[in-house]
Amino acid sequence: MAERIIKLPDVGEGIAEAELVEWHVKVGDIVREDDLIAAVMTDKATVEIPSPVEGEVTWVGAEIGDTVAIGSALVKLKVSGGAASEEAAEAEAPAEPPKEKLVAAAAPATPAAALEPAPKQLPTPKPAQAQARPASVATTSAPRRPVGEKPLASPAVRLKAREAGIDLRQIQGSGPAGRVTHEDIDAFILRGPEAPAKGGLVAKTAITDVKVVGLRRRIAEKMALSKSRIPHITIVEEVDVSALEDLRAALNKKPTAERPKLTLLPFLMRAMVKALGEQPGLNALYDDEAGIIHQHAGMHIGIATQAPSGLMVPVVKHAEARDLWGCAIELARLAERARDGSATRDELTGSTITITSLGALGGIATTPVINHPEVAIVGVNKMAVRPVWDGTTFVPRKMMNLSSSFDHRVIDGWDAAVFVQRLKELLETPATLFVDM
């Protein structure tokens, strides 16, 4: 038996370190070649690290939340035969780092090694959402985790459980180290949860400690920075979108690939382009340490998007150069890439103003937090039919509130109100969105 050191491989061009967000193994576990051993996060992309060899875990080199440098020791394995090998690990390292995908939801390719013999190489880390593991690779020699203990599962399995309303702690995984698989969830759904113990109501005293790591920690840091540095002023305005909804319904009657069905957001984006053209001071980034406001001619609109791993903000670049359908197509593309985890760093950065919307879940009003270092954010609230006085009688109208926040250090209340009223005017008379004025 020999000891094998597995190092953190190069997980992307220019990446020097990554945050450890999940262990799939622990000391004493038996892993097989290509079994997952850990998941790390770089910027907003989660990458799963597979094992290049079969062996027993004798040491793990970091805790959840730690920052690990590329090339540093990640785990040690006791392997059969051969010499222990920092050198061998380096020799088997991938020739070049994995490249970010340029298309969303691409099917995993068949490894060339499966078609013809070739020298073994360290498997390339794969994006968490794109990797699916067959049940056949699970090893029965690894100990199972007891029901109720924090489960091990890939992001895809966690998403499947969340959509099915299942608590993964109720499932005993059949994979390595008790890892929960898709087959375990399917079996649980067929079997159904165990019946609760009889005897009436029972007091619950358990406390679950959840360490804030990965994307959730980045979101927490960004929100804390925004609220600590930016004095927010929020304006809530009621908008009659009846005419806009009628126009949207008419435009959506015959959708095509070039002109897909429209949601409300492309209309709002076009309204923001017009309003920002009149008030360029709102399409800006504020460097408060240098005391400089960077006003941008290009309008790069971030769209707050809820993904399985947390909140992301993909960016529609140069919205001023896109028509209504161009905004819709790019928005749909970016939202899909954010949700499946394939969005690139460039697609998630560079916004100059942001839209946040909770859709049908939205309330009457919200107080959006500005995406630092931007100076404004527009929030979309729930649409509802309300009685509106037209001067003679009450009539039903489709109404929606906009909640917009501004950096009061650089945006005066008057300028903020002018911007909001301009958005209201454009949305209530949507024909003006198609006219240069």
Tab-separated table of C-alpha atoms in Angstrom:
chain	number	residue	atom	x	y	z
A	1	MET	CA	0.000	0.000	0.000
A	2	ALA	CA	1.174	3.524	-0.754
A	3	GLU	CA	0.011	7.026	0.009
A	4	ARG	CA	-1.266	9.239	-2.802
A	5	ILE	CA	-1.650	13.012	-2.478
A	6	ILE	CA	-4.484	14.552	-4.507
A	7	LYS	CA	-3.978	18.259	-5.163
A	8	LEU	CA	-6.535	20.905	-6.087
A	9	PRO	CA	-6.252	21.080	-9.898
A	10	ASP	CA	-6.399	24.178	-12.043
A	11	VAL	CA	-10.138	24.936	-12.199
A	12	GLY	CA	-10.093	27.886	-14.574
A	13	GLU	CA	-7.884	30.335	-16.414
A	14	GLY	CA	-6.420	32.915	-14.070
A	15	ILE	CA	-7.862	31.284	-10.922
A	16	ALA	CA	-5.276	31.123	-8.112
A	17	GLU	CA	-7.496	29.840	-5.312
A	18	ALA	CA	-10.971	28.509	-4.632
A	19	GLU	CA	-13.297	28.230	-1.650
A	20	LEU	CA	-14.091	24.726	-0.395
A	21	VAL	CA	-17.889	24.520	-0.194
A	22	GLU	CA	-18.546	20.785	0.216
A	23	TRP	CA	-16.766	17.549	1.093
A	24	HIS	CA	-18.078	14.367	-0.504
A	25	VAL	CA	-15.723	12.158	1.530
A	26	LYS	CA	-14.255	11.879	5.016
A	27	VAL	CA	-11.338	10.051	6.584
A	28	GLY	CA	-11.887	6.290	6.317
A	29	ASP	CA	-14.092	6.424	3.224
A	30	ILE	CA	-13.326	4.213	0.247
A	31	VAL	CA	-13.437	6.060	-3.065
A	32	ARG	CA	-13.206	4.713	-6.563
A	33	GLU	CA	-11.679	6.356	-9.584
A	34	ASP	CA	-13.814	9.314	-10.730
A	35	ASP	CA	-15.825	9.398	-7.483
A	36	LEU	CA	-16.392	12.972	-6.307
A	37	ILE	CA	-14.240	14.057	-3.395
A	38	ALA	CA	-15.044	17.768	-2.980
A	39	ALA	CA	-16.748	20.825	-4.465
A	40	VAL	CA	-15.098	24.245	-4.681
A	41	MET	CA	-16.356	27.647	-5.752
A	42	THR	CA	-14.574	30.215	-7.911
A	43	ASP	CA	-16.363	33.537	-8.247
A	44	LYS	CA	-19.929	32.271	-8.816
A	45	ALA	CA	-19.205	28.896	-10.427
A	46	THR	CA	-19.230	25.651	-8.437
A	47	VAL	CA	-16.798	22.964	-9.614
A	48	GLU	CA	-16.768	19.343	-8.412
A	49	ILE	CA	-13.423	17.582	-8.039
A	50	PRO	CA	-13.250	13.843	-8.880
A	51	SER	CA	-10.663	11.358	-7.633
A	52	PRO	CA	-8.145	10.131	-10.228
A	53	VAL	CA	-7.556	6.841	-8.380
A	54	GLU	CA	-9.198	4.288	-6.090
A	55	GLY	CA	-8.197	4.227	-2.447
A	56	GLU	CA	-9.008	4.925	1.193
A	57	VAL	CA	-9.133	8.514	2.478
A	58	THR	CA	-6.528	8.990	5.219
A	59	TRP	CA	-6.451	12.807	5.462
A	60	VAL	CA	-8.428	15.847	4.309
A	61	GLY	CA	-6.660	19.164	3.976
A	62	ALA	CA	-9.286	21.843	4.659
A	63	GLU	CA	-12.617	22.652	6.266
A	64	ILE	CA	-15.789	23.903	4.611
A	65	GLY	CA	-15.394	27.622	3.953
A	66	ASP	CA	-11.587	27.539	3.761
A	67	THR	CA	-9.771	29.086	0.786
A	68	VAL	CA	-7.540	26.534	-0.942
A	69	ALA	CA	-4.711	27.498	-3.299
A	70	ILE	CA	-4.487	25.812	-6.697
A	71	GLY	CA	-1.924	22.996	-6.491
A	72	SER	CA	-2.110	22.565	-2.707
A	73	ALA	CA	-2.857	19.168	-1.122
A	74	LEU	CA	-6.566	18.438	-0.929
A	75	VAL	CA	-6.749	14.814	0.303
A	76	LYS	CA	-4.458	11.862	0.889
A	77	LEU	CA	-5.431	8.341	-0.202
A	78	LYS	CA	-4.030	4.936	0.703
A	79	VAL	CA	-3.748	3.184	-2.657
A	80	SER	CA	-2.702	-0.291	-3.759
A	81	GLY	CA	0.774	-0.629	-5.368
A	82	GLY	CA	2.972	2.063	-6.891
A	83	ALA	CA	4.929	4.748	-5.128
A	84	ALA	CA	3.331	7.640	-3.339
A	85	SER	CA	3.238	10.530	-5.630
A	86	GLU	CA	3.188	14.211	-5.403
A	87	GLU	CA	5.256	13.830	-8.565
A	88	ALA	CA	2.782	11.379	-10.069
A	89	ALA	CA	-0.083	13.694	-9.219
A	90	GLU	CA	1.644	16.503	-11.041
A	91	ALA	CA	2.424	14.218	-13.987
A	92	GLU	CA	-1.234	13.287	-14.249
A	93	ALA	CA	-2.541	16.822	-13.895
A	94	PRO	CA	-4.677	18.081	-16.813
A	95	ALA	CA	-2.694	19.690	-19.625
A	96	GLU	CA	-4.908	22.768	-19.560
A	97	PRO	CA	-7.690	24.044	-17.271
A	98	PRO	CA	-11.360	23.410	-18.086
A	99	LYS	CA	-12.798	26.133	-20.261
A	100	GLU	CA	-16.075	27.826	-19.463
A	101	LYS	CA	-18.897	26.640	-21.687
A	102	LEU	CA	-20.260	29.158	-24.155
A	103	VAL	CA	-23.645	27.467	-24.466
A	104	ALA	CA	-26.118	26.546	-21.774
A	105	ALA	CA	-27.192	23.006	-20.868
A	106	ALA	CA	-24.850	21.157	-23.224
A	107	ALA	CA	-25.013	17.352	-22.978
A	108	PRO	CA	-21.937	15.776	-21.356
A	109	ALA	CA	-19.558	14.363	-23.959
A	110	THR	CA	-18.379	10.761	-23.904
A	111	PRO	CA	-14.798	10.676	-22.550
A	112	ALA	CA	-12.271	9.669	-25.197
A	113	ALA	CA	-10.670	7.298	-22.672
A	114	ALA	CA	-13.849	5.209	-22.764
A	115	LEU	CA	-13.377	4.566	-26.481
A	116	GLU	CA	-9.706	3.586	-26.652
A	117	PRO	CA	-6.883	2.947	-24.175
A	118	ALA	CA	-4.857	5.997	-23.213
A	119	PRO	CA	-2.573	7.063	-20.363
A	120	LYS	CA	-4.548	7.982	-17.275
A	121	GLN	CA	-5.042	11.654	-16.633
A	122	LEU	CA	-6.564	13.533	-13.742
A	123	PRO	CA	-10.233	13.926	-14.739
A	124	THR	CA	-11.165	17.461	-15.589
A	125	PRO	CA	-13.341	19.071	-12.868
A	126	LYS	CA	-16.907	19.362	-14.092
A	127	PRO	CA	-19.516	22.043	-13.340
A	128	ALA	CA	-21.728	20.780	-10.539
A	129	GLN	CA	-25.027	21.204	-12.388
A	130	ALA	CA	-23.777	19.432	-15.517
A	131	GLN	CA	-22.583	16.226	-13.830
A	132	ALA	CA	-24.784	13.185	-13.379
A	133	ARG	CA	-23.555	10.008	-11.733
A	134	PRO	CA	-24.900	6.546	-12.501
A	135	ALA	CA	-25.846	4.358	-9.568
A	136	SER	CA	-23.400	1.693	-10.707
A	137	VAL	CA	-20.370	3.622	-9.438
A	138	ALA	CA	-21.548	3.591	-5.819
A	139	THR	CA	-19.397	1.470	-3.582
A	140	THR	CA	-20.905	-0.753	-0.943
A	141	SER	CA	-17.739	-0.742	1.152
A	142	ALA	CA	-18.201	2.896	2.216
A	143	PRO	CA	-20.064	3.424	5.501
A	144	ARG	CA	-23.575	4.848	5.267
A	145	ARG	CA	-24.473	8.110	6.947
A	146	PRO	CA	-27.234	7.832	9.567
A	147	VAL	CA	-30.622	9.369	8.801
A	148	GLY	CA	-30.734	12.930	10.134
A	149	GLU	CA	-27.041	13.686	9.592
A	150	LYS	CA	-26.104	16.391	7.071
A	151	PRO	CA	-26.543	14.680	3.668
A	152	LEU	CA	-24.001	14.424	0.880
A	153	ALA	CA	-25.519	15.102	-2.553
A	154	SER	CA	-24.681	16.860	-5.794
A	155	PRO	CA	-26.372	20.201	-6.607
A	156	ALA	CA	-28.566	18.437	-9.190
A	157	VAL	CA	-29.788	15.951	-6.578
A	158	ARG	CA	-30.400	18.755	-4.076
A	159	LEU	CA	-32.447	20.626	-6.676
A	160	LYS	CA	-34.487	17.501	-7.447
A	161	ALA	CA	-35.189	16.991	-3.747
A	162	ARG	CA	-36.118	20.645	-3.263
A	163	GLU	CA	-38.549	20.552	-6.186
A	164	ALA	CA	-40.117	17.376	-4.764
A	165	GLY	CA	-40.410	18.921	-1.290
A	166	ILE	CA	-38.131	16.304	0.262
A	167	ASP	CA	-35.732	16.873	3.162
A	168	LEU	CA	-32.542	15.026	2.174
A	169	ARG	CA	-31.872	14.267	5.835
A	170	GLN	CA	-34.749	11.775	5.687
A	171	ILE	CA	-32.968	9.696	3.051
A	172	GLN	CA	-30.173	7.199	3.634
A	173	GLY	CA	-27.897	7.500	0.603
A	174	SER	CA	-26.585	4.451	-1.232
A	175	GLY	CA	-23.604	6.207	-2.837
A	176	PRO	CA	-20.027	6.564	-1.588
A	177	ALA	CA	-19.885	7.796	2.035
A	178	GLY	CA	-23.675	7.730	2.144
A	179	ARG	CA	-24.038	10.082	-0.823
A	180	VAL	CA	-27.693	10.541	-1.879
A	181	THR	CA	-28.322	9.738	-5.550
A	182	HIS	CA	-31.181	10.367	-7.975
A	183	GLU	CA	-32.180	6.704	-7.538
A	184	ASP	CA	-32.400	7.186	-3.751
A	185	ILE	CA	-34.829	10.064	-4.224
A	186	ASP	CA	-36.938	8.066	-6.698
A	187	ALA	CA	-37.086	5.151	-4.260
A	188	PHE	CA	-38.039	7.475	-1.399
A	189	ILE	CA	-40.881	8.985	-3.450
A	190	LEU	CA	-42.217	5.503	-4.293
A	191	ARG	CA	-41.872	4.327	-0.695
A	192	GLY	CA	-43.093	7.510	0.936
A	193	PRO	CA	-41.825	8.946	4.250
A	194	GLU	CA	-42.181	6.969	7.439
A	195	ALA	CA	-45.347	7.659	9.375
A	196	PRO	CA	-44.837	10.057	12.319
A	197	ALA	CA	-44.858	8.606	15.776
A	198	LYS	CA	-48.237	8.627	17.501
A	199	GLY	CA	-48.890	10.387	20.746
A	200	GLY	CA	-49.779	13.953	19.781
A	201	LEU	CA	-47.659	17.069	19.460
A	202	VAL	CA	-43.959	16.849	20.329
A	203	ALA	CA	-41.647	19.697	21.256
A	204	LYS	CA	-38.645	20.031	18.955
A	205	THR	CA	-35.373	21.045	20.572
A	206	ALA	CA	-32.844	20.405	17.792
A	207	ILE	CA	-30.662	23.300	16.596
A	208	THR	CA	-29.064	23.126	13.163
A	209	ASP	CA	-25.904	25.152	12.582
A	210	VAL	CA	-25.487	26.144	8.923
A	211	LYS	CA	-22.093	27.573	8.037
A	212	VAL	CA	-22.333	30.498	5.620
A	213	VAL	CA	-20.020	29.562	2.746
A	214	GLY	CA	-19.750	29.805	-1.024
A	215	LEU	CA	-22.240	31.932	-2.930
A	216	ARG	CA	-24.327	32.605	0.196
A	217	ARG	CA	-21.282	34.157	1.901
A	218	ARG	CA	-20.561	36.289	-1.172
A	219	ILE	CA	-24.172	37.511	-1.213
A	220	ALA	CA	-24.010	38.301	2.505
A	221	GLU	CA	-20.787	40.274	2.077
A	222	LYS	CA	-22.157	42.203	-0.921
A	223	MET	CA	-25.411	43.104	0.866
A	224	ALA	CA	-23.578	44.165	4.027
A	225	LEU	CA	-21.235	46.349	1.961
A	226	SER	CA	-24.151	47.975	0.159
A	227	LYS	CA	-26.177	48.725	3.286
A	228	SER	CA	-23.176	49.908	5.312
A	229	ARG	CA	-21.880	52.302	2.649
A	230	ILE	CA	-24.946	53.454	0.717
A	231	PRO	CA	-27.659	55.648	2.289
A	232	HIS	CA	-30.703	54.352	0.417
A	233	ILE	CA	-33.720	56.384	-0.597
A	234	THR	CA	-36.640	54.309	-1.951
A	235	ILE	CA	-39.555	55.640	-4.000
A	236	VAL	CA	-42.669	53.506	-4.550
A	237	GLU	CA	-44.893	54.526	-7.475
A	238	GLU	CA	-48.142	52.974	-8.722
A	239	VAL	CA	-48.221	52.279	-12.473
A	240	ASP	CA	-51.271	51.477	-14.612
A	241	VAL	CA	-50.020	48.731	-16.952
A	242	SER	CA	-53.387	47.923	-18.545
A	243	ALA	CA	-52.386	49.299	-21.968
A	244	LEU	CA	-48.984	47.634	-21.756
A	245	GLU	CA	-50.549	44.260	-20.973
A	246	ASP	CA	-52.969	44.630	-23.901
A	247	LEU	CA	-50.054	45.418	-26.213
A	248	ARG	CA	-48.005	42.547	-24.835
A	249	ALA	CA	-50.870	40.096	-25.391
A	250	ALA	CA	-51.266	41.298	-28.997
A	251	LEU	CA	-47.525	40.961	-29.719
A	252	ASN	CA	-47.444	37.464	-28.214
A	253	LYS	CA	-50.169	36.018	-30.474
A	254	LYS	CA	-47.737	34.796	-33.130
A	255	PRO	CA	-44.329	34.215	-31.545
A	256	THR	CA	-41.326	33.217	-33.669
A	257	ALA	CA	-37.695	32.407	-32.941
A	258	GLU	CA	-36.751	35.998	-33.808
A	259	ARG	CA	-39.739	37.413	-31.892
A	260	PRO	CA	-40.418	35.172	-28.879
A	261	LYS	CA	-43.145	35.738	-26.309
A	262	LEU	CA	-42.551	38.824	-24.220
A	263	THR	CA	-42.694	39.229	-20.451
A	264	LEU	CA	-42.979	42.623	-18.781
A	265	LEU	CA	-39.229	42.942	-18.215
A	266	PRO	CA	-38.183	43.759	-21.831
A	267	PHE	CA	-40.692	46.643	-21.809
A	268	LEU	CA	-39.229	47.901	-18.528
A	269	MET	CA	-35.697	47.592	-19.938
A	270	ARG	CA	-36.603	49.695	-22.976
A	271	ALA	CA	-38.282	52.259	-20.691
A	272	MET	CA	-35.125	52.414	-18.561
A	273	VAL	CA	-32.971	52.942	-21.656
A	274	LYS	CA	-35.050	55.979	-22.615
A	275	ALA	CA	-35.183	57.385	-19.083
A	276	LEU	CA	-31.452	56.866	-18.479
A	277	GLY	CA	-30.668	58.611	-21.757
A	278	GLU	CA	-32.283	61.693	-20.241
A	279	GLN	CA	-30.603	61.211	-16.823
A	280	PRO	CA	-27.171	59.633	-17.420
A	281	GLY	CA	-26.184	60.296	-13.810
A	282	LEU	CA	-28.255	57.280	-12.779
A	283	ASN	CA	-26.441	54.921	-15.164
A	284	ALA	CA	-23.278	55.092	-13.129
A	285	LEU	CA	-20.885	53.461	-10.675
A	286	TYR	CA	-19.723	55.394	-7.618
A	287	ASP	CA	-16.147	54.881	-6.444
A	288	ASP	CA	-16.697	56.301	-2.969
A	289	GLU	CA	-13.067	55.828	-1.918
A	290	ALA	CA	-11.721	57.835	-4.864
A	291	GLY	CA	-14.691	60.224	-4.867
A	292	ILE	CA	-15.407	59.621	-8.556
A	293	ILE	CA	-18.735	58.872	-10.291
A	294	HIS	CA	-18.209	56.853	-13.463
A	295	GLN	CA	-21.116	57.662	-15.795
A	296	HIS	CA	-21.483	55.028	-18.523
A	297	ALA	CA	-22.797	55.688	-22.017
A	298	GLY	CA	-23.467	51.972	-22.472
A	299	MET	CA	-26.471	50.694	-20.521
A	300	HIS	CA	-25.676	47.318	-18.988
A	301	ILE	CA	-28.760	46.162	-17.089
A	302	GLY	CA	-28.316	43.496	-14.414
A	303	ILE	CA	-31.279	41.197	-13.802
A	304	ALA	CA	-31.437	39.701	-10.296
A	305	THR	CA	-32.101	35.979	-10.871
A	306	GLN	CA	-32.814	33.272	-8.313
A	307	ALA	CA	-30.696	30.190	-9.077
A	308	PRO	CA	-30.566	26.873	-7.156
A	309	SER	CA	-27.312	27.961	-5.502
A	310	GLY	CA	-28.522	31.482	-4.635
A	311	LEU	CA	-29.081	34.943	-6.076
A	312	MET	CA	-27.137	35.841	-9.227
A	313	VAL	CA	-27.182	38.957	-11.411
A	314	PRO	CA	-26.587	38.158	-15.104
A	315	VAL	CA	-26.082	41.290	-17.183
A	316	VAL	CA	-27.746	42.279	-20.471
A	317	LYS	CA	-24.904	44.254	-22.030
A	318	HIS	CA	-25.655	47.312	-24.206
A	319	ALA	CA	-29.418	47.271	-23.761
A	320	GLU	CA	-29.483	50.574	-25.666
A	321	ALA	CA	-28.497	48.646	-28.817
A	322	ARG	CA	-31.232	45.990	-28.480
A	323	ASP	CA	-34.876	46.257	-29.458
A	324	LEU	CA	-37.733	44.784	-27.427
A	325	TRP	CA	-37.228	41.234	-28.719
A	326	GLY	CA	-33.449	41.509	-28.581
A	327	CYS	CA	-33.720	42.297	-24.873
A	328	ALA	CA	-36.120	39.359	-24.395
A	329	ILE	CA	-33.875	36.841	-26.185
A	330	GLU	CA	-30.726	37.878	-24.297
A	331	LEU	CA	-32.589	37.984	-20.983
A	332	ALA	CA	-33.927	34.438	-21.449
A	333	ARG	CA	-30.493	33.141	-22.475
A	334	LEU	CA	-28.718	34.654	-19.475
A	335	ALA	CA	-31.381	33.567	-16.981
A	336	GLU	CA	-31.109	29.957	-18.176
A	337	ARG	CA	-27.316	29.998	-17.913
A	338	ALA	CA	-27.481	31.474	-14.420
A	339	ARG	CA	-29.928	28.808	-13.266
A	340	ASP	CA	-28.008	25.843	-14.704
A	341	GLY	CA	-24.669	27.161	-13.434
A	342	SER	CA	-23.037	27.654	-16.837
A	343	ALA	CA	-22.921	31.482	-16.806
A	344	THR	CA	-19.423	32.898	-17.295
A	345	ARG	CA	-17.787	35.561	-15.160
A	346	ASP	CA	-18.236	38.114	-17.959
A	347	GLU	CA	-21.986	37.365	-18.083
A	348	LEU	CA	-22.296	37.947	-14.323
A	349	THR	CA	-20.351	41.219	-14.061
A	350	GLY	CA	-20.293	44.724	-15.523
A	351	SER	CA	-23.817	45.977	-14.743
A	352	THR	CA	-24.427	49.729	-14.436
A	353	ILE	CA	-27.998	49.498	-13.067
A	354	THR	CA	-30.114	46.549	-11.895
A	355	ILE	CA	-33.697	45.286	-12.055
A	356	THR	CA	-35.046	43.049	-9.297
A	357	SER	CA	-38.399	41.291	-9.583
A	358	LEU	CA	-40.178	38.671	-7.493
A	359	GLY	CA	-42.866	38.221	-10.148
A	360	ALA	CA	-46.141	36.804	-8.844
A	361	LEU	CA	-44.536	36.329	-5.405
A	362	GLY	CA	-43.855	40.050	-5.072
A	363	GLY	CA	-45.695	42.133	-2.514
A	364	ILE	CA	-47.317	45.535	-2.717
A	365	ALA	CA	-43.969	47.246	-2.199
A	366	THR	CA	-40.335	46.334	-1.556
A	367	THR	CA	-37.173	48.193	-0.547
A	368	PRO	CA	-34.525	46.911	-2.992
A	369	VAL	CA	-30.871	46.940	-1.930
A	370	ILE	CA	-28.600	48.654	-4.458
A	371	ASN	CA	-26.058	46.436	-6.206
A	372	HIS	CA	-22.855	48.177	-5.045
A	373	PRO	CA	-21.158	50.177	-6.599
A	374	GLU	CA	-24.185	51.082	-8.746
A	375	VAL	CA	-26.299	54.074	-7.712
A	376	ALA	CA	-29.820	52.867	-8.577
A	377	ILE	CA	-32.010	49.763	-8.714
A	378	VAL	CA	-35.558	49.297	-10.005
A	379	GLY	CA	-37.835	46.804	-8.243
A	380	VAL	CA	-40.913	45.227	-9.846
A	381	ASN	CA	-43.819	44.285	-7.584
A	382	LYS	CA	-46.843	42.049	-8.107
A	383	MET	CA	-49.395	43.016	-10.741
A	384	ALA	CA	-53.050	43.041	-9.650
A	385	VAL	CA	-56.437	44.242	-10.888
A	386	ARG	CA	-57.578	47.154	-8.700
A	387	PRO	CA	-60.484	49.622	-8.832
A	388	VAL	CA	-59.298	53.000	-10.136
A	389	TRP	CA	-61.335	56.226	-10.170
A	390	ASP	CA	-61.514	57.635	-13.715
A	391	GLY	CA	-63.295	60.889	-12.742
A	392	THR	CA	-66.760	59.422	-13.057
A	393	THR	CA	-66.699	55.923	-11.663
A	394	PHE	CA	-64.411	53.170	-10.468
A	395	VAL	CA	-63.087	50.929	-13.253
A	396	PRO	CA	-60.917	47.783	-13.038
A	397	ARG	CA	-57.339	48.415	-14.098
A	398	LYS	CA	-54.172	46.309	-14.068
A	399	MET	CA	-51.904	48.027	-11.572
A	400	MET	CA	-48.308	47.404	-10.514
A	401	ASN	CA	-45.998	49.208	-8.122
A	402	LEU	CA	-42.384	50.045	-8.909
A	403	SER	CA	-40.038	50.257	-5.910
A	404	SER	CA	-36.825	52.044	-6.876
A	405	SER	CA	-33.854	52.702	-4.583
A	406	PHE	CA	-31.145	55.323	-5.119
A	407	ASP	CA	-27.773	56.214	-3.590
A	408	HIS	CA	-28.700	59.421	-1.770
A	409	ARG	CA	-25.037	60.502	-1.645
A	410	VAL	CA	-25.037	61.178	-5.382
A	411	ILE	CA	-28.720	61.102	-6.406
A	412	ASP	CA	-31.004	63.849	-5.066
A	413	GLY	CA	-34.599	63.002	-4.236
A	414	TRP	CA	-35.860	65.289	-7.014
A	415	ASP	CA	-33.775	63.536	-9.685
A	416	ALA	CA	-34.883	60.148	-8.381
A	417	ALA	CA	-38.533	61.218	-8.557
A	418	VAL	CA	-38.108	62.558	-12.128
A	419	PHE	CA	-36.665	59.184	-13.183
A	420	VAL	CA	-39.499	57.209	-11.593
A	421	GLN	CA	-42.174	59.464	-13.121
A	422	ARG	CA	-40.552	59.067	-16.552
A	423	LEU	CA	-40.674	55.269	-16.190
A	424	LYS	CA	-44.346	55.534	-15.186
A	425	GLU	CA	-45.139	57.697	-18.221
A	426	LEU	CA	-43.400	55.329	-20.651
A	427	LEU	CA	-45.001	52.178	-19.218
A	428	GLU	CA	-48.489	53.678	-19.117
A	429	THR	CA	-48.211	54.785	-22.777
A	430	PRO	CA	-46.194	51.859	-24.208
A	431	ALA	CA	-46.469	53.084	-27.818
A	432	THR	CA	-43.874	55.744	-26.892
A	433	LEU	CA	-41.326	52.933	-26.322
A	434	PHE	CA	-41.211	52.491	-30.118
A	435	VAL	CA	-40.876	56.210	-30.924
A	436	ASP	CA	-37.714	58.300	-30.807
A	437	MET	CA	-38.586	61.336	-28.748
